[in-house]
Amino acid sequence: MSDTEEDNEISFPVKFLGRVEVVRSDGLEILSEAAQSLKTPDQFSSEKAARKSKVHLFLSLSGIDILENKTKFLLYSCPLSTISFCALLPSSPKVFGFVARHPAADTNHCYLFQSQAFSHLLVSVIGDAFRASKKEESIRGGRDLIVEALRHKNKVLQRENEELKRRLAGQSN
């Protein structure tokens, strides 16, 4: 595990078991179904062909990046805003996964990993980052609403001011 101070990123070496398209965006059943799907050979799936390779998970407040271990080639990037679920696989506590919505398509994918030592920690850290991201998003969203409300109030007051100026000008004539 390494931590880079400048980006507040945490990196974990893990075994990537694969990525599977799933029909729902959350639930332990989704993890179990995805794990079962990875065990079933599929000659048409390139997702399953690249499985069981060592990768580095880079976690930051912006998202999760999955990089190939040796080349550091970016395999997948999942913004935290697209992640809907993260948990340990109940039948195998060393296996964990998360579900993310594809940013361009209306599909969800389950990403599964195995870690001998860090599975529980990773699920906790991903959950914490997700909650921090949502809190930050909520604060930003709240500020945007306040700014919009103030702009609207400003326009109303400007119109009222113009109307009062016209009345005042009409009385002095």
XYZ file of C-alpha atoms in Angstrom, residues 13-159:
147
model
C -1.768 -4.083 -5.289
C -4.536 -6.658 -5.850
C -5.446 -9.487 -8.199
C -8.039 -8.423 -10.776
C -10.560 -11.222 -11.265
C -12.529 -9.472 -14.001
C -15.328 -7.148 -14.981
C -18.840 -8.344 -15.692
C -21.870 -6.457 -16.985
C -24.668 -6.699 -14.425
C -28.379 -5.931 -14.547
C -28.694 -4.177 -11.179
C -26.537 -1.577 -9.517
C -26.320 -3.004 -5.998
C -26.691 -5.992 -3.717
C -24.600 -8.890 -2.520
C -26.371 -11.126 -5.049
C -24.821 -9.054 -7.831
C -21.324 -9.784 -6.504
C -22.108 -13.493 -6.217
C -23.625 -13.633 -9.717
C -20.639 -11.759 -11.174
C -18.173 -14.089 -9.456
C -20.090 -17.110 -10.757
C -20.132 -15.615 -14.250
C -16.341 -15.227 -14.162
C -15.973 -18.906 -13.324
C -17.954 -19.841 -16.444
C -15.743 -19.886 -19.566
C -16.922 -17.593 -22.342
C -15.014 -17.564 -25.610
C -16.625 -14.286 -26.707
C -15.727 -12.228 -23.625
C -12.502 -10.247 -23.728
C -13.322 -9.123 -20.163
C -12.806 -12.654 -18.885
C -9.653 -13.153 -20.922
C -7.837 -10.352 -19.065
C -8.790 -11.602 -15.613
C -6.607 -12.827 -12.778
C -3.831 -10.361 -13.467
C -2.104 -8.249 -10.860
C -3.236 -4.646 -10.894
C -2.926 -1.532 -8.782
C -6.080 0.114 -7.506
C -5.587 3.859 -7.195
C -8.262 5.387 -5.012
C -8.826 9.126 -4.692
C -11.774 11.411 -4.022
C -12.345 11.612 -7.760
C -12.522 7.888 -8.421
C -10.917 4.484 -8.750
C -8.318 3.792 -11.424
C -7.297 0.232 -12.231
C -3.773 0.022 -13.654
C -1.936 -3.008 -15.018
C 0.806 -3.906 -12.562
C 3.930 -4.003 -14.765
C 3.178 -1.427 -17.461
C 0.953 0.869 -15.324
C -1.394 0.930 -18.338
C -4.828 2.273 -17.333
C -7.326 -0.567 -17.715
C -10.397 1.122 -16.238
C -11.299 4.399 -14.583
C -14.450 4.693 -12.478
C -15.461 8.097 -11.100
C -16.801 7.764 -7.548
C -20.066 9.330 -8.681
C -20.698 6.243 -10.860
C -20.069 3.709 -8.077
C -23.234 2.435 -6.435
C -22.123 -0.534 -4.346
C -18.997 -2.055 -2.778
C -18.716 -5.150 -0.583
C -16.904 -8.357 0.247
C -18.086 -11.517 -1.464
C -19.900 -13.393 1.343
C -18.687 -16.816 0.193
C -15.049 -15.694 -0.081
C -13.905 -12.880 2.261
C -10.678 -12.315 0.297
C -12.744 -11.319 -2.742
C -14.351 -7.901 -2.990
C -15.968 -5.899 -5.716
C -17.799 -2.771 -6.636
C -20.519 -1.901 -9.130
C -20.135 1.159 -11.339
C -22.368 2.672 -13.988
C -20.680 3.123 -17.350
C -20.432 6.907 -17.930
C -21.338 6.748 -21.642
C -23.679 3.737 -21.776
C -26.695 2.837 -19.708
C -25.031 -0.273 -18.237
C -23.554 -1.332 -14.926
C -20.364 -3.346 -14.464
C -19.177 -5.302 -11.458
C -15.404 -5.220 -10.908
C -14.059 -8.107 -8.827
C -10.703 -8.321 -7.046
C -8.869 -10.593 -4.665
C -6.517 -9.475 -1.934
C -4.891 -11.732 0.633
C -4.635 -9.013 3.254
C -6.504 -5.847 2.267
C -10.041 -6.854 1.179
C -11.821 -5.622 4.319
C -9.713 -2.475 4.396
C -10.325 -1.717 0.714
C -14.091 -2.057 1.030
C -13.972 0.302 4.017
C -11.706 2.831 2.265
C -13.785 2.797 -0.935
C -16.928 3.310 1.163
C -15.321 6.204 3.047
C -14.150 7.834 -0.205
C -17.614 7.388 -1.711
C -19.273 9.022 1.320
C -16.717 11.871 1.309
C -17.311 12.406 -2.405
C -21.097 12.497 -1.909
C -20.711 14.923 1.001
C -18.489 17.188 -1.129
C -20.986 16.938 -4.012
C -23.837 17.767 -1.635
C -21.986 20.804 -0.284
C -21.219 22.014 -3.816
C -24.817 21.368 -4.867
C -26.100 23.236 -1.821
C -23.859 26.197 -2.603
C -25.101 26.228 -6.197
C -28.705 26.332 -4.981
C -27.907 29.202 -2.611
C -26.150 31.127 -5.389
C -29.131 30.592 -7.729
C -31.562 31.691 -5.033
C -29.503 34.835 -4.384
C -29.317 35.628 -8.114
C -33.083 35.260 -8.392
C -33.631 37.463 -5.338
C -31.213 40.029 -6.825
C -33.203 40.139 -10.104
C -36.469 40.560 -8.207
C -34.994 43.417 -6.161
C -33.536 45.058 -9.295
C -36.973 44.969 -10.983
